[in-house]
mmCIF file of C-alpha atoms and ligand atoms in Angstrom:
data_model
loop_
_atom_site.group_PDB
_atom_site.id
_atom_site.type_symbol
_atom_site.label_atom_id
_atom_site.label_comp_id
_atom_site.label_asym_id
_atom_site.label_seq_id
_atom_site.Cartn_x
_atom_site.Cartn_y
_atom_site.Cartn_z
ATOM 1 C CA MET A 27 -14.313 -6.249 1.629
ATOM 2 C CA VAL A 28 -18.029 -6.517 0.621
ATOM 3 C CA CYS A 29 -19.058 -4.193 -2.207
ATOM 4 C CA PRO A 30 -22.159 -2.053 -1.187
ATOM 5 C CA SER A 31 -25.275 -3.453 -3.131
ATOM 6 C CA ASP A 32 -27.749 -1.311 -4.864
ATOM 7 C CA HIS A 33 -30.411 -1.810 -2.221
ATOM 8 C CA TRP A 34 -30.606 -1.406 1.597
ATOM 9 C CA LEU A 35 -30.691 -4.610 3.440
ATOM 10 C CA GLU A 36 -33.497 -3.411 5.780
ATOM 11 C CA PRO A 37 -36.533 -1.191 5.071
ATOM 12 C CA ILE A 38 -35.778 2.507 5.228
ATOM 13 C CA VAL A 39 -37.592 4.690 7.630
ATOM 14 C CA ARG A 40 -37.686 8.350 7.147
ATOM 15 C CA VAL A 41 -36.805 9.942 10.453
ATOM 16 C CA GLN A 42 -38.859 13.064 9.441
ATOM 17 C CA SER A 43 -42.010 10.775 9.183
ATOM 18 C CA LEU A 44 -41.244 9.450 12.730
ATOM 19 C CA SER A 45 -40.904 12.993 13.945
ATOM 20 C CA GLU A 46 -43.973 14.189 12.291
ATOM 21 C CA SER A 47 -46.119 11.149 13.676
ATOM 22 C CA GLY A 48 -46.132 12.886 17.031
ATOM 23 C CA GLN A 49 -45.178 9.657 18.930
ATOM 24 C CA PRO A 50 -43.763 10.754 22.396
ATOM 25 C CA VAL A 51 -41.328 7.843 22.331
ATOM 26 C CA ILE A 52 -38.643 7.045 19.868
ATOM 27 C CA PRO A 53 -38.132 3.561 18.422
ATOM 28 C CA ASP A 54 -35.604 1.388 20.214
ATOM 29 C CA ARG A 55 -33.400 1.439 17.152
ATOM 30 C CA TYR A 56 -32.496 4.960 17.791
ATOM 31 C CA ILE A 57 -31.681 4.640 21.518
ATOM 32 C CA LYS A 58 -27.962 4.860 22.067
ATOM 33 C CA PRO A 59 -25.920 3.126 24.696
ATOM 34 C CA LEU A 60 -25.668 5.122 27.858
ATOM 35 C CA THR A 61 -22.061 6.215 27.191
ATOM 36 C CA ASP A 62 -22.904 7.634 23.890
ATOM 37 C CA ARG A 63 -25.843 9.682 25.034
ATOM 38 C CA PRO A 64 -25.595 13.467 25.003
ATOM 39 C CA SER A 65 -25.763 13.734 28.706
ATOM 40 C CA PHE A 66 -23.126 11.320 29.550
ATOM 41 C CA THR A 67 -20.299 14.085 29.778
ATOM 42 C CA ARG A 68 -21.160 17.681 30.445
ATOM 43 C CA SER A 69 -19.890 20.197 27.772
ATOM 44 C CA PRO A 70 -18.241 23.325 29.072
ATOM 45 C CA PRO A 71 -20.530 26.116 28.387
ATOM 46 C CA ASP A 72 -18.225 28.928 27.327
ATOM 47 C CA LEU A 73 -15.633 27.164 25.174
ATOM 48 C CA ASN A 74 -15.980 27.606 21.447
ATOM 49 C CA ILE A 75 -13.764 26.550 18.508
ATOM 50 C CA PRO A 76 -11.526 29.418 17.096
ATOM 51 C CA ILE A 77 -12.909 31.880 14.826
ATOM 52 C CA ILE A 78 -10.576 33.188 11.992
ATOM 53 C CA ASP A 79 -11.247 36.194 9.814
ATOM 54 C CA LEU A 80 -9.924 35.022 6.450
ATOM 55 C CA ALA A 81 -10.027 38.833 5.024
ATOM 56 C CA GLY A 82 -6.556 38.867 6.784
ATOM 57 C CA LEU A 83 -5.227 36.546 4.003
ATOM 58 C CA LYS A 84 -5.788 39.385 1.362
ATOM 59 C CA ASN A 85 -4.635 42.286 3.430
ATOM 60 C CA VAL A 86 -2.053 44.378 1.919
ATOM 61 C CA ASP A 87 0.136 44.337 5.020
ATOM 62 C CA VAL A 88 2.264 41.260 5.025
ATOM 63 C CA THR A 89 2.269 41.091 8.859
ATOM 64 C CA VAL A 90 -1.508 40.726 8.825
ATOM 65 C CA ARG A 91 -1.297 37.949 6.233
ATOM 66 C CA GLU A 92 1.258 36.100 8.201
ATOM 67 C CA ALA A 93 -0.704 36.488 11.460
ATOM 68 C CA THR A 94 -3.738 35.027 9.777
ATOM 69 C CA LEU A 95 -1.681 32.097 8.397
ATOM 70 C CA LYS A 96 -0.427 31.663 12.071
ATOM 71 C CA GLU A 97 -3.936 31.610 13.327
ATOM 72 C CA ILE A 98 -4.825 28.918 10.819
ATOM 73 C CA SER A 99 -1.777 26.913 11.684
ATOM 74 C CA ILE A 100 -2.566 26.910 15.333
ATOM 75 C CA ALA A 101 -6.218 26.011 14.702
ATOM 76 C CA CYS A 102 -5.138 23.196 12.491
ATOM 77 C CA ARG A 103 -2.507 21.755 15.013
ATOM 78 C CA ASP A 104 -4.473 22.385 18.196
ATOM 79 C CA TRP A 105 -8.299 21.914 17.224
ATOM 80 C CA GLY A 106 -8.695 20.369 13.777
ATOM 81 C CA PHE A 107 -11.831 22.511 13.811
ATOM 82 C CA PHE A 108 -12.404 26.058 13.284
ATOM 83 C CA GLN A 109 -14.993 28.673 11.797
ATOM 84 C CA VAL A 110 -14.098 31.192 9.099
ATOM 85 C CA ILE A 111 -15.682 34.517 8.710
ATOM 86 C CA ASN A 112 -15.267 36.833 5.612
ATOM 87 C CA HIS A 113 -14.776 33.819 3.609
ATOM 88 C CA GLY A 114 -15.873 35.393 0.486
ATOM 89 C CA LEU A 115 -19.452 33.828 0.234
ATOM 90 C CA SER A 116 -22.083 36.432 0.769
ATOM 91 C CA GLY A 117 -24.522 36.206 3.675
ATOM 92 C CA GLU A 118 -27.438 36.107 1.100
ATOM 93 C CA LEU A 119 -25.934 33.150 -0.642
ATOM 94 C CA VAL A 120 -25.213 30.997 2.526
ATOM 95 C CA ASP A 121 -28.630 31.773 4.089
ATOM 96 C CA GLY A 122 -30.345 31.244 0.741
ATOM 97 C CA VAL A 123 -28.646 27.890 -0.040
ATOM 98 C CA ARG A 124 -29.559 26.656 3.576
ATOM 99 C CA GLU A 125 -33.070 27.846 3.467
ATOM 100 C CA ILE A 126 -33.821 26.372 -0.025
ATOM 101 C CA TRP A 127 -32.629 22.974 1.285
ATOM 102 C CA ARG A 128 -35.011 23.432 4.291
ATOM 103 C CA GLU A 129 -37.771 23.881 1.861
ATOM 104 C CA PHE A 130 -36.745 20.736 0.014
ATOM 105 C CA PHE A 131 -37.211 18.695 3.155
ATOM 106 C CA HIS A 132 -40.571 20.290 3.616
ATOM 107 C CA GLU A 133 -41.666 19.030 0.240
ATOM 108 C CA SER A 134 -44.145 16.198 0.212
ATOM 109 C CA MET A 135 -42.725 12.671 0.673
ATOM 110 C CA ASP A 136 -43.481 11.906 -2.935
ATOM 111 C CA VAL A 137 -41.155 14.706 -4.241
ATOM 112 C CA LYS A 138 -38.361 13.429 -2.047
ATOM 113 C CA GLN A 139 -38.889 9.677 -2.644
ATOM 114 C CA LYS A 140 -38.244 10.183 -6.249
ATOM 115 C CA TYR A 141 -34.556 10.624 -5.256
ATOM 116 C CA ALA A 142 -34.465 7.807 -2.672
ATOM 117 C CA ASN A 143 -30.904 6.500 -2.504
ATOM 118 C CA SER A 144 -29.045 3.161 -2.399
ATOM 119 C CA PRO A 145 -25.827 2.401 -0.516
ATOM 120 C CA LYS A 146 -23.996 1.835 -3.901
ATOM 121 C CA THR A 147 -23.277 5.675 -4.359
ATOM 122 C CA TYR A 148 -25.400 7.134 -1.544
ATOM 123 C CA GLU A 149 -26.477 9.901 -4.045
ATOM 124 C CA GLY A 150 -30.067 11.187 -3.278
ATOM 125 C CA TYR A 151 -32.292 11.140 -0.373
ATOM 126 C CA GLY A 152 -31.262 8.978 2.410
ATOM 127 C CA SER A 153 -31.862 8.079 6.043
ATOM 128 C CA ARG A 154 -28.962 5.863 7.012
ATOM 129 C CA LEU A 155 -25.143 5.629 6.872
ATOM 130 C CA GLY A 156 -23.614 2.203 6.886
ATOM 131 C CA LEU A 157 -25.047 -1.126 6.097
ATOM 132 C CA GLN A 158 -24.776 -3.250 9.200
ATOM 133 C CA LYS A 159 -28.034 -5.034 9.835
ATOM 134 C CA GLY A 160 -29.594 -4.165 13.210
ATOM 135 C CA ALA A 161 -27.229 -1.148 13.714
ATOM 136 C CA ILE A 162 -28.369 1.620 15.989
ATOM 137 C CA LEU A 163 -29.536 4.366 13.775
ATOM 138 C CA ASP A 164 -29.044 8.224 13.846
ATOM 139 C CA TRP A 165 -31.845 10.636 14.105
ATOM 140 C CA SER A 166 -31.470 12.368 10.741
ATOM 141 C CA ASP A 167 -32.291 12.154 6.940
ATOM 142 C CA TYR A 168 -29.952 13.605 4.410
ATOM 143 C CA TYR A 169 -29.480 14.494 0.630
ATOM 144 C CA PHE A 170 -26.157 13.525 -0.949
ATOM 145 C CA LEU A 171 -24.976 14.778 -4.250
ATOM 146 C CA HIS A 172 -21.626 15.122 -6.395
ATOM 147 C CA TYR A 173 -20.407 18.340 -7.804
ATOM 148 C CA LEU A 174 -16.819 17.314 -8.878
ATOM 149 C CA PRO A 175 -15.414 15.484 -10.676
ATOM 150 C CA SER A 176 -17.646 16.770 -13.444
ATOM 151 C CA CYS A 177 -18.159 13.204 -14.763
ATOM 152 C CA LEU A 178 -19.953 12.538 -11.440
ATOM 153 C CA LYS A 179 -22.056 15.579 -11.503
ATOM 154 C CA ASP A 180 -25.661 14.916 -12.759
ATOM 155 C CA HIS A 181 -28.351 17.486 -12.321
ATOM 156 C CA ASN A 182 -30.987 14.883 -12.696
ATOM 157 C CA LYS A 183 -29.893 13.454 -9.351
ATOM 158 C CA TRP A 184 -30.328 16.927 -7.838
ATOM 159 C CA PRO A 185 -33.794 17.819 -6.557
ATOM 160 C CA ASP A 186 -35.866 19.593 -9.166
ATOM 161 C CA LYS A 187 -37.935 21.337 -6.466
ATOM 162 C CA PRO A 188 -37.781 24.039 -5.280
ATOM 163 C CA PRO A 189 -37.134 25.464 -8.711
ATOM 164 C CA SER A 190 -34.091 27.630 -8.004
ATOM 165 C CA LEU A 191 -32.418 24.825 -5.821
ATOM 166 C CA ARG A 192 -29.951 23.579 -8.721
ATOM 167 C CA GLU A 193 -28.935 27.005 -9.619
ATOM 168 C CA LEU A 194 -28.257 28.049 -5.919
ATOM 169 C CA VAL A 195 -26.248 24.818 -5.343
ATOM 170 C CA GLU A 196 -24.131 25.380 -8.401
ATOM 171 C CA GLU A 197 -23.324 28.867 -7.182
ATOM 172 C CA TYR A 198 -22.625 27.730 -3.676
ATOM 173 C CA SER A 199 -20.516 24.909 -4.780
ATOM 174 C CA LYS A 200 -18.301 26.877 -7.073
ATOM 175 C CA GLU A 201 -17.632 29.250 -4.020
ATOM 176 C CA ILE A 202 -16.857 26.296 -1.805
ATOM 177 C CA VAL A 203 -14.310 24.981 -4.327
ATOM 178 C CA ARG A 204 -12.579 28.319 -4.475
ATOM 179 C CA LEU A 205 -12.461 28.491 -0.710
ATOM 180 C CA GLY A 206 -11.094 24.934 -0.601
ATOM 181 C CA ASN A 207 -8.211 25.845 -2.836
ATOM 182 C CA VAL A 208 -7.407 29.014 -0.526
ATOM 183 C CA LEU A 209 -7.171 26.816 2.461
ATOM 184 C CA LEU A 210 -5.221 23.922 0.706
ATOM 185 C CA GLU A 211 -2.706 26.633 -0.071
ATOM 186 C CA ALA A 212 -2.517 28.039 3.372
ATOM 187 C CA PHE A 213 -2.177 24.593 4.805
ATOM 188 C CA SER A 214 0.704 23.837 2.459
ATOM 189 C CA ILE A 215 2.462 27.119 3.261
ATOM 190 C CA ASN A 216 1.882 26.477 7.012
ATOM 191 C CA LEU A 217 3.558 23.057 6.727
ATOM 192 C CA GLY A 218 6.448 24.283 5.070
ATOM 193 C CA LEU A 219 5.598 22.484 1.728
ATOM 194 C CA LYS A 220 5.474 24.092 -1.691
ATOM 195 C CA GLN A 221 2.324 26.274 -1.745
ATOM 196 C CA ASP A 222 0.631 23.935 -4.414
ATOM 197 C CA TYR A 223 1.753 20.627 -2.761
ATOM 198 C CA LEU A 224 -1.624 19.730 -1.311
ATOM 199 C CA GLN A 225 -3.587 21.033 -4.250
ATOM 200 C CA ASN A 226 -1.456 18.606 -6.476
ATOM 201 C CA ALA A 227 -1.698 15.827 -3.931
ATOM 202 C CA PHE A 228 -5.641 16.153 -4.195
ATOM 203 C CA GLY A 229 -5.449 15.897 -8.112
ATOM 204 C CA GLY A 230 -5.101 19.504 -9.033
ATOM 205 C CA ASP A 231 -8.331 20.347 -11.017
ATOM 206 C CA ASP A 232 -9.545 16.715 -10.666
ATOM 207 C CA ILE A 233 -10.484 16.956 -6.987
ATOM 208 C CA GLY A 234 -13.668 15.504 -5.638
ATOM 209 C CA ALA A 235 -16.472 17.748 -4.093
ATOM 210 C CA CYS A 236 -19.532 16.309 -2.817
ATOM 211 C CA LEU A 237 -22.517 17.659 -0.444
ATOM 212 C CA ARG A 238 -24.447 15.981 2.101
ATOM 213 C CA VAL A 239 -27.311 18.175 3.442
ATOM 214 C CA ASN A 240 -28.273 16.866 6.821
ATOM 215 C CA PHE A 241 -31.923 17.264 8.160
ATOM 216 C CA TYR A 242 -32.391 16.754 11.884
ATOM 217 C CA PRO A 243 -36.068 16.572 12.695
ATOM 218 C CA LYS A 244 -37.400 17.526 16.021
ATOM 219 C CA CYS A 245 -37.002 14.654 18.537
ATOM 220 C CA PRO A 246 -39.278 13.864 21.424
ATOM 221 C CA GLN A 247 -36.381 12.123 23.459
ATOM 222 C CA PRO A 248 -33.171 14.026 22.565
ATOM 223 C CA ASP A 249 -31.397 12.708 25.540
ATOM 224 C CA LEU A 250 -31.451 9.156 24.195
ATOM 225 C CA THR A 251 -30.141 9.568 20.789
ATOM 226 C CA LEU A 252 -27.964 11.440 18.483
ATOM 227 C CA GLY A 253 -28.597 13.330 15.022
ATOM 228 C CA LEU A 254 -25.279 11.913 13.791
ATOM 229 C CA SER A 255 -23.004 9.537 15.701
ATOM 230 C CA SER A 256 -19.507 10.290 16.591
ATOM 231 C CA HIS A 257 -17.205 10.245 13.576
ATOM 232 C CA SER A 258 -14.217 11.807 11.766
ATOM 233 C CA ASP A 259 -14.945 12.938 8.098
ATOM 234 C CA PRO A 260 -13.229 10.545 5.851
ATOM 235 C CA GLY A 261 -12.153 13.083 2.979
ATOM 236 C CA GLY A 262 -9.823 15.907 2.988
ATOM 237 C CA ILE A 263 -11.387 19.061 4.254
ATOM 238 C CA THR A 264 -15.079 19.650 5.286
ATOM 239 C CA PHE A 265 -16.837 22.953 4.946
ATOM 240 C CA LEU A 266 -19.971 22.769 7.232
ATOM 241 C CA LEU A 267 -22.701 25.514 6.900
ATOM 242 C CA PRO A 268 -24.553 25.265 10.105
ATOM 243 C CA ASP A 269 -28.040 26.342 11.154
ATOM 244 C CA GLU A 270 -27.426 29.485 13.046
ATOM 245 C CA ASN A 271 -30.457 29.502 15.044
ATOM 246 C CA VAL A 272 -30.063 25.854 16.527
ATOM 247 C CA SER A 273 -26.956 24.472 17.774
ATOM 248 C CA GLY A 274 -26.249 20.814 17.665
ATOM 249 C CA LEU A 275 -22.647 20.155 16.436
ATOM 250 C CA GLN A 276 -20.260 18.923 19.214
ATOM 251 C CA VAL A 277 -16.601 18.620 18.836
ATOM 252 C CA ARG A 278 -14.420 16.172 20.894
ATOM 253 C CA ARG A 279 -11.624 17.734 22.835
ATOM 254 C CA ASP A 280 -10.036 15.201 25.229
ATOM 255 C CA GLN A 281 -12.745 13.711 27.211
ATOM 256 C CA GLN A 282 -15.302 16.693 26.611
ATOM 257 C CA TRP A 283 -17.834 17.469 23.901
ATOM 258 C CA ILE A 284 -17.697 21.263 23.140
ATOM 259 C CA THR A 285 -20.759 22.627 21.563
ATOM 260 C CA VAL A 286 -19.973 24.838 18.485
ATOM 261 C CA LYS A 287 -21.530 28.145 18.669
ATOM 262 C CA PRO A 288 -21.555 29.383 15.147
ATOM 263 C CA ALA A 289 -20.742 33.040 14.259
ATOM 264 C CA ARG A 290 -23.078 35.021 11.849
ATOM 265 C CA HIS A 291 -22.614 33.631 8.313
ATOM 266 C CA ALA A 292 -19.640 31.698 9.346
ATOM 267 C CA ILE A 293 -18.348 28.331 7.675
ATOM 268 C CA ILE A 294 -17.048 25.726 9.950
ATOM 269 C CA VAL A 295 -13.858 24.013 8.670
ATOM 270 C CA ASN A 296 -12.593 20.603 9.743
ATOM 271 C CA ILE A 297 -9.747 18.354 8.948
ATOM 272 C CA GLY A 298 -10.604 14.945 7.435
ATOM 273 C CA ASP A 299 -8.733 11.793 7.526
ATOM 274 C CA GLN A 300 -7.045 12.266 4.206
ATOM 275 C CA ILE A 301 -5.276 15.427 5.395
ATOM 276 C CA GLN A 302 -4.263 13.463 8.574
ATOM 277 C CA VAL A 303 -2.557 10.894 6.227
ATOM 278 C CA LEU A 304 -1.139 13.563 3.959
ATOM 279 C CA THR A 305 0.480 15.425 6.886
ATOM 280 C CA ASN A 306 1.637 12.406 8.607
ATOM 281 C CA ALA A 307 -0.704 13.207 11.521
ATOM 282 C CA ILE A 308 0.711 16.757 12.014
ATOM 283 C CA TYR A 309 -2.956 17.752 11.511
ATOM 284 C CA LYS A 310 -5.472 15.225 12.778
ATOM 285 C CA SER A 311 -9.092 14.792 11.980
ATOM 286 C CA VAL A 312 -11.356 15.274 15.081
ATOM 287 C CA GLU A 313 -14.298 13.339 16.163
ATOM 288 C CA HIS A 314 -17.675 15.201 16.242
ATOM 289 C CA ARG A 315 -21.232 14.331 16.574
ATOM 290 C CA VAL A 316 -24.615 16.006 16.533
ATOM 291 C CA ILE A 317 -27.299 16.297 19.202
ATOM 292 C CA VAL A 318 -30.875 16.904 18.459
ATOM 293 C CA ASN A 319 -33.586 19.011 19.833
ATOM 294 C CA PRO A 320 -37.220 18.571 21.259
ATOM 295 C CA ASP A 321 -38.779 21.644 19.464
ATOM 296 C CA LYS A 322 -36.441 22.731 16.638
ATOM 297 C CA GLU A 323 -35.387 21.030 13.488
ATOM 298 C CA ARG A 324 -31.806 21.688 12.228
ATOM 299 C CA VAL A 325 -30.489 21.891 8.647
ATOM 300 C CA SER A 326 -26.653 21.785 7.820
ATOM 301 C CA LEU A 327 -24.683 21.486 4.706
ATOM 302 C CA ALA A 328 -21.483 19.556 4.940
ATOM 303 C CA TYR A 329 -19.313 19.983 1.737
ATOM 304 C CA PHE A 330 -16.573 17.342 1.481
ATOM 305 C CA PHE A 331 -13.500 18.506 -0.402
ATOM 306 C CA ASN A 332 -11.765 15.320 -1.301
ATOM 307 C CA PRO A 333 -8.581 14.092 -3.161
ATOM 308 C CA LYS A 334 -9.276 12.501 -6.704
ATOM 309 C CA SER A 335 -10.585 9.131 -5.740
ATOM 310 C CA ASP A 336 -8.024 6.982 -7.548
ATOM 311 C CA LEU A 337 -4.793 8.683 -6.397
ATOM 312 C CA LEU A 338 -2.608 7.091 -3.798
ATOM 313 C CA ILE A 339 -2.755 9.156 -0.609
ATOM 314 C CA HIS A 340 0.241 8.954 1.600
ATOM 315 C CA PRO A 341 2.327 11.185 3.906
ATOM 316 C CA ALA A 342 4.277 13.946 2.111
ATOM 317 C CA PRO A 343 7.874 12.870 1.857
ATOM 318 C CA GLU A 344 8.964 16.268 3.489
ATOM 319 C CA LEU A 345 7.302 15.434 6.525
ATOM 320 C CA VAL A 346 8.602 12.011 7.022
ATOM 321 C CA LYS A 347 11.742 11.940 8.892
ATOM 322 C CA PRO A 348 13.799 9.522 10.912
ATOM 323 C CA GLU A 349 12.083 10.923 14.149
ATOM 324 C CA THR A 350 8.684 11.003 12.444
ATOM 325 C CA PRO A 351 8.557 7.789 10.303
ATOM 326 C CA SER A 352 5.522 7.509 7.908
ATOM 327 C CA LEU A 353 2.465 6.379 9.848
ATOM 328 C CA TYR A 354 0.264 5.255 7.054
ATOM 329 C CA PRO A 355 0.865 3.132 3.942
ATOM 330 C CA PRO A 356 -0.461 4.566 0.572
ATOM 331 C CA MET A 357 -4.191 3.967 -0.127
ATOM 332 C CA THR A 358 -6.574 5.558 -2.630
ATOM 333 C CA PHE A 359 -9.615 7.494 -1.372
ATOM 334 C CA ASP A 360 -11.851 5.007 -3.253
ATOM 335 C CA GLU A 361 -10.629 2.111 -1.183
ATOM 336 C CA TYR A 362 -10.879 4.140 2.055
ATOM 337 C CA ARG A 363 -14.389 5.306 1.298
ATOM 338 C CA LEU A 364 -15.644 1.809 0.610
ATOM 339 C CA PHE A 365 -14.469 0.772 4.061
ATOM 340 C CA ILE A 366 -16.366 3.808 5.621
ATOM 341 C CA ARG A 367 -19.431 3.300 3.623
ATOM 342 C CA THR A 368 -19.896 -0.389 4.718
ATOM 343 C CA ARG A 369 -19.435 0.501 8.422
ATOM 344 C CA GLY A 370 -21.080 3.752 8.987
ATOM 345 C CA PRO A 371 -19.898 6.417 11.611
ATOM 346 C CA GLN A 372 -17.465 4.770 14.037
ATOM 347 C CA GLY A 373 -15.406 7.400 15.959
ATOM 348 C CA LYS A 374 -11.896 7.612 14.682
ATOM 349 C CA SER A 375 -11.395 3.788 14.382
ATOM 350 C CA GLN A 376 -11.013 3.767 10.568
ATOM 351 C CA VAL A 377 -8.140 6.089 10.263
ATOM 352 C CA GLU A 378 -6.443 4.527 13.313
ATOM 353 C CA SER A 379 -6.609 1.217 11.804
ATOM 354 C CA LEU A 380 -4.844 2.317 8.740
ATOM 355 C CA LYS A 381 -1.591 2.805 10.677
ATOM 356 C CA SER A 382 1.514 0.800 9.477
ATOM 357 C CA PRO A 383 2.332 -1.991 11.688
ATOM 358 C CA LYS A 384 5.148 -1.009 14.042
HETATM 359 C C1 OGA B 13 -21.259 15.612 8.682
HETATM 360 C C2 OGA B 13 -21.342 16.295 9.889
HETATM 361 C C3 OGA B 13 -22.293 17.989 11.366
HETATM 362 C C4 OGA B 13 -23.573 18.798 11.445
HETATM 363 O O1 OGA B 13 -22.198 15.656 7.951
HETATM 364 O O2 OGA B 13 -20.209 14.895 8.478
HETATM 365 O O3 OGA B 13 -20.452 16.218 10.684
HETATM 366 O O4 OGA B 13 -23.560 19.702 12.215
HETATM 367 N N1 OGA B 13 -22.257 17.215 10.005
HETATM 368 O O5 OGA B 13 -24.519 18.574 10.696
HETATM 369 NI NI1 NI B 14 -18.755 15.178 9.931
#
């Protein structure tokens, strides 16, 4: 496996600059093959991913708590994607953090370029995922930063403008980690594991938490491209704060792409590849992608809640039985991520390729 170098192999073009140039056609490098284009399959207009009210987990009535756990269980098994409301983060906080990031992307290019990233760690301001020369690119820019483990957190690598960004990101991150632990516990109980099983498998207090803020500029030819190509998330659980006013996220369900309609102040939760491995595929990561818009930009915050990067991740022994043998050999998240960072978004091919030979 090649180690990502500390510079990009091709010049980096900011998609936001392309968008702002006012050109009516997009460069060829962003044109997807026909079968990947948004219009190739119709998406059913009235289907949505499940919405779960997490207040139920704290209800004094045990039947309400159990009913909420059951809803989470069904959503994990059947969908791998759901949205949560009453998650404990205030509407003011979620709107505030999204809008301050929007302001960041509207800062001058000089302010953003100070944080230009490299494929070695991906931290900072970026415009592509994956290294392959000549690859077809996605219509988005992003900002990537680490919150946990604390040894990777470096405020100097977080934008210094707008002024309260760092403080808001700190507050939001703390809340997301709390929510992450609530869900790991719910998943453990639902799987019949000890209630702290998944938290421990993730490394207890040493988990990883990193944020990718996606910026999808307006696109003059949205039917030809994607904001983010189909992929499953490599980590544990993802918490996505969508842009409530602009839809764009689509989730694959069989051969259809369902467009997510976010509830007010909801956070979208999805299963990543590491949970698929830990549960021996009882819960599966799900492919998703983002479509773009001719007259609206879109901002989303994807928080990745990951296992400690040097722990071996393997199916929980309680979930490995003669009828359901272990599907995956142990691998650390570090090794897995390297594989992903080299190749970029590729549907579910990476986790599928991990499977033990039969
Ligand atoms: C991601 C992702 C979806 C979105 O960043 O991994 O799937 O709506 N984002 O931006
Ligand atoms: Ni994703």
